[in-house]
Coordinates of C-alpha atoms in Angstrom, one line a residue:
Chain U
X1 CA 15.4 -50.5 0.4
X2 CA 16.9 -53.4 2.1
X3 CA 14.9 -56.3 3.0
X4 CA 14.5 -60.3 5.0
X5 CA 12.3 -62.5 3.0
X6 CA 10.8 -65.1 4.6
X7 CA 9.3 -67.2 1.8
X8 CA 7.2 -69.5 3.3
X9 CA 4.5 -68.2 5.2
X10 CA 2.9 -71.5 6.6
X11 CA 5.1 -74.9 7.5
X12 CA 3.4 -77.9 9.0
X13 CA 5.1 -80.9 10.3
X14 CA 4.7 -83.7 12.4
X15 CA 5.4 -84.1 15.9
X16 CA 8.9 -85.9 16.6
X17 CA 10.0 -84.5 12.8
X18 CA 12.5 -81.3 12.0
X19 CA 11.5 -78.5 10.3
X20 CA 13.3 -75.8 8.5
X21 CA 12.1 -72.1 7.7
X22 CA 14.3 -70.0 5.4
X23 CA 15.4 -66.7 5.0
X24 CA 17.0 -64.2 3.0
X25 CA 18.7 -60.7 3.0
X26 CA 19.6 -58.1 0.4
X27 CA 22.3 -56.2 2.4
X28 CA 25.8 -57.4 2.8
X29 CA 26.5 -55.4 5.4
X30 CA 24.3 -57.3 8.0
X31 CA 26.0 -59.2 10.6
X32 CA 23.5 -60.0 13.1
X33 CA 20.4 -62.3 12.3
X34 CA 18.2 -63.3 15.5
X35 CA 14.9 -65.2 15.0
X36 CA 11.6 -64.5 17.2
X37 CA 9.3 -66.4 18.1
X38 CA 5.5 -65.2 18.8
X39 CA 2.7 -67.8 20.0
X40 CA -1.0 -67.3 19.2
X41 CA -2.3 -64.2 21.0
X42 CA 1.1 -63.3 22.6
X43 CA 4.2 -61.1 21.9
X44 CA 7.4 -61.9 20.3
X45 CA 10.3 -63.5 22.0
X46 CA 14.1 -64.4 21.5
X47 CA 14.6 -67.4 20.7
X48 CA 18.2 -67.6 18.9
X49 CA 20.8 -65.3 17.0
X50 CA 23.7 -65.9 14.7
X51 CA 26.2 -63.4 13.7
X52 CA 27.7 -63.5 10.8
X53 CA 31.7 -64.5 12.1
X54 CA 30.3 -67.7 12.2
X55 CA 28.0 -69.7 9.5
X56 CA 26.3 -72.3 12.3
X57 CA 25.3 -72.1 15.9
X58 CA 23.0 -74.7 17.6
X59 CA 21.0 -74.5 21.3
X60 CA 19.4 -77.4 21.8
X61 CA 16.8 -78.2 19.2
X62 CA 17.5 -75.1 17.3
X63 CA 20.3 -74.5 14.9
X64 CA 21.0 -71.6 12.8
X65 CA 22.8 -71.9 9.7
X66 CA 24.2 -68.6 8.0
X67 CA 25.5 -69.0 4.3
X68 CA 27.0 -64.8 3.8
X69 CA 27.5 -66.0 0.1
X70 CA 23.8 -66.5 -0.8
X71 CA 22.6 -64.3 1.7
X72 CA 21.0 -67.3 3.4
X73 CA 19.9 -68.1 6.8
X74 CA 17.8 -70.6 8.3
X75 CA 16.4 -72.1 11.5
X76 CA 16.4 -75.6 11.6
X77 CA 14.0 -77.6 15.0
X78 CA 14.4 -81.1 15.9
X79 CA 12.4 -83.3 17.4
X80 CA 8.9 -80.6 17.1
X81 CA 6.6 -80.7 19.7
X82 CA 3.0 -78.7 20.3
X83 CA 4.4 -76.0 21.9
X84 CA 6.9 -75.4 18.9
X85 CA 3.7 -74.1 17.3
X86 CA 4.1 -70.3 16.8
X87 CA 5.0 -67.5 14.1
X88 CA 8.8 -67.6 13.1
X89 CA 10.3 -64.6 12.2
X90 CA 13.5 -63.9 10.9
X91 CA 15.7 -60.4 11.0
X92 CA 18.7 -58.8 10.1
X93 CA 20.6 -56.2 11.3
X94 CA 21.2 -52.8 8.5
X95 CA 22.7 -50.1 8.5
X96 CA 21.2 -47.5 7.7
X97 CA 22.7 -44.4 9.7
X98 CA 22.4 -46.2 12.3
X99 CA 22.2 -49.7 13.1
X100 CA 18.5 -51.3 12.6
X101 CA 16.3 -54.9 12.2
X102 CA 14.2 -55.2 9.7
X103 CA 12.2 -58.3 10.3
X104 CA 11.0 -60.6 7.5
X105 CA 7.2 -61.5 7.1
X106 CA 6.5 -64.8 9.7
X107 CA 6.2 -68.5 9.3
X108 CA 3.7 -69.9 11.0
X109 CA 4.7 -73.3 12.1
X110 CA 1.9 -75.7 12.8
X111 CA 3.5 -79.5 14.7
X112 CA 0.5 -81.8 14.4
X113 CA 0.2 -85.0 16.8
Chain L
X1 CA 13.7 -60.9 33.0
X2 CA 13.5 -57.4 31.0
X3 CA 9.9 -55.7 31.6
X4 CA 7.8 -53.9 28.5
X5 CA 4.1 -52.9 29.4
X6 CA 2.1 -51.4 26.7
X7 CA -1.0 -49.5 27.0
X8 CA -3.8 -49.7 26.7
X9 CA -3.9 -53.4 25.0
X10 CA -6.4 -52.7 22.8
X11 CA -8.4 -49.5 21.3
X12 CA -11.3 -48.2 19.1
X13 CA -10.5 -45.3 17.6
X14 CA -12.7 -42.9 15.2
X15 CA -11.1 -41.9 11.7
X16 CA -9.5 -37.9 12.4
X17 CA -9.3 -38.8 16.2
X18 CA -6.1 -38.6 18.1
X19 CA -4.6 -42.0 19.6
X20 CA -1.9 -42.1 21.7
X21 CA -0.2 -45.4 22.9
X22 CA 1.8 -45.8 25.5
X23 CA 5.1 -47.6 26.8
X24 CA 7.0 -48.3 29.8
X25 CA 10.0 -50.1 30.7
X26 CA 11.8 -51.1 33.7
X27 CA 14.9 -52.6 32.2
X28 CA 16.6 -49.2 32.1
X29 CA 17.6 -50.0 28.7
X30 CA 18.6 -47.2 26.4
X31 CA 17.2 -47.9 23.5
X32 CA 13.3 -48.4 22.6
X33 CA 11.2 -48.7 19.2
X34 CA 7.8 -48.6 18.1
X35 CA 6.8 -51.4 15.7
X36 CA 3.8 -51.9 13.8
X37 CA 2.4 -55.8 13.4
X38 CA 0.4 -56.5 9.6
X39 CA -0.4 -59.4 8.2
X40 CA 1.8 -60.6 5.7
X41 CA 4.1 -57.6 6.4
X42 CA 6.1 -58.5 9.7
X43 CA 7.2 -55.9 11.9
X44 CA 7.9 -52.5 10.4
X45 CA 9.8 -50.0 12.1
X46 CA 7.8 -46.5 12.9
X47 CA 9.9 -44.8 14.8
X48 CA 12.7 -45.4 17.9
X49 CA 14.9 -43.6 20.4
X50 CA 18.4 -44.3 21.8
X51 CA 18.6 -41.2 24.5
X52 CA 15.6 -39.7 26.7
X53 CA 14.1 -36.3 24.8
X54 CA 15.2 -37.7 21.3
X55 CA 13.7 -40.0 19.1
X56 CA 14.5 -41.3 14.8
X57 CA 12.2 -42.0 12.2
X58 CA 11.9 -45.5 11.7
X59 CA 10.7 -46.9 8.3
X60 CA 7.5 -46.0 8.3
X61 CA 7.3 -42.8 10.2
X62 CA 4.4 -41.1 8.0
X63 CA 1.1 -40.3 10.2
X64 CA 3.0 -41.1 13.8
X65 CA 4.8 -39.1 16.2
X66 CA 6.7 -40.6 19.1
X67 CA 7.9 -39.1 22.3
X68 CA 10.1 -40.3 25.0
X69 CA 10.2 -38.1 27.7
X70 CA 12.4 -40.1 30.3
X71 CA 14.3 -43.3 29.7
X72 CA 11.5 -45.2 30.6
X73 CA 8.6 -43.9 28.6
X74 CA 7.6 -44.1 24.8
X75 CA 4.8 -43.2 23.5
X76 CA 2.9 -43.3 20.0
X77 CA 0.8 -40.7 18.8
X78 CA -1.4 -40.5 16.1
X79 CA -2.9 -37.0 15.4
X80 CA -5.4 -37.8 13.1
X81 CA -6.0 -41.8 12.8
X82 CA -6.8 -43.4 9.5
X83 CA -8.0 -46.7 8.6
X84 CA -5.0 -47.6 7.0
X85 CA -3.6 -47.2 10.9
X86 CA -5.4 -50.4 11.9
X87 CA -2.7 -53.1 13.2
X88 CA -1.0 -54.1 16.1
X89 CA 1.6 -52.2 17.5
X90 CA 4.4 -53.4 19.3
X91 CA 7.0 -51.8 21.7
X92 CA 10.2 -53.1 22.7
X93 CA 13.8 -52.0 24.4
X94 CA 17.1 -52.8 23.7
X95 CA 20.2 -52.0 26.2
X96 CA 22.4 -51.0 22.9
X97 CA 21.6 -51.0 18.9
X98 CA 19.5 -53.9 18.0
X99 CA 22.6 -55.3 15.9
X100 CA 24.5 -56.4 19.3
X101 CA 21.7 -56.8 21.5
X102 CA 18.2 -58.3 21.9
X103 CA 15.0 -57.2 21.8
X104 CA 12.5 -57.6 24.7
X105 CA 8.8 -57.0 23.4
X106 CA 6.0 -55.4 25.3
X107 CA 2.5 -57.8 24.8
X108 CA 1.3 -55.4 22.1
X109 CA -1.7 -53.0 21.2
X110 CA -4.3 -54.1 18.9
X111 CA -5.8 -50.4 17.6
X112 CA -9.2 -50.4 15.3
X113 CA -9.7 -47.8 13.3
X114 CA -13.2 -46.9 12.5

């Protein structure tokens, strides 16, 4: 079946520097890729999307970059603080019938003082 | 901001016992989906609806029945709970398909199996 890998499960970084968590897909029919975002003990939460008429789209500290060629996409921070601290996770849209996510595994992000 | 409350938030169950988890939204979105939280696997898709009195297999739908008797409710049920049912379980809505809209998360179940 189709699938988002997320290969890097842990990323720590410094406070004040960027950090980048990667992702992959296998199906070349997705066109929408949203990352969540779930804090210790909490649920997940929106915190970005890119779809795939476009290959970058940036709010505030966050960018997405999408590369449709290598079946790429990653979420790039700037400027970490503490309470960028959380699990990461990456998705993409299938179709499979009907439209679906599948999510990739997490990376937790650690930004130490 | 969109509303998902899941209950109860957590559970002990007994191995052969029947579990049923619960899920209610006030965003009077369409669309609603039962996700499963492992470690080192993500979210994994059990099983979703897009109308009232209809719901899909997700994929992982083996052991779990769903039922979503009104636009607002969605429920989970296990019949006969294993260990390998142990996880987190996670509820969420969507006002269309989840490739044009986002998904708003209830705060999760955390079920033991026993």
């Amino acid at each position: 079946g189709e699938k988002v890998e997320q290969h890097q499960s842990t990323l720590s970084v410094r406070e004040g520097d960027s950090a980048v968590i990667n992702c992959t897909y296998t199906d070349t029919a997705s066109s929408y890729f949203p990352w969540y975002k779930q804090e210790a003990g909490k649920s997940l939460h929106f915190v970005i999307d890119i779809r795939s008429n476009v290959d970058r789209k940036q709010s505030q500290r966050l960018t997405v970059l999408l590369d449709k060629k290598a079946k790429r996409f990653s979420l790039h921070i700037t400027a970490t603080q503490p309470e960028d601290s959380a699990i990461y996770f990456c998705a993409a849209s299938i179709s499979s019938g009907s439209w679906q996510l599948i999510f990739g595994s997490g990376t937790q992000l650690t930004v130490m003082p | 901001e969109a509303a998902v409350t899941q209950s109860p938030r957590s559970k002990v169950a007994v191995t052969g016992g029947k579990v049923t988890l619960s899920c209610h939204q006030t965003n009077n979105h369409d669309y609603m989906y039962w996700y499963r939280q492992d470690t080192g696997h993500g979210l994994r898709l059990i099983h979703y609806s897009y109308v009232a009195d209809s719901t899909e297999k997700g994929d992982i739908p083996d052991g779990y029945k769903a039922s979503r008797p009104s636009q607002e409710n969605f429920s989970l049920i296990l019949e006969l709970a294993s260990l390998s049912q142990t996880a987190v379980y996670f509820c969420a809505s969507s006002d269309r398909d989840p490739s044009a809209e986002t998904l708003y998360f209830g705060s999760g179940t955390r079920l033991t199996v026993l």
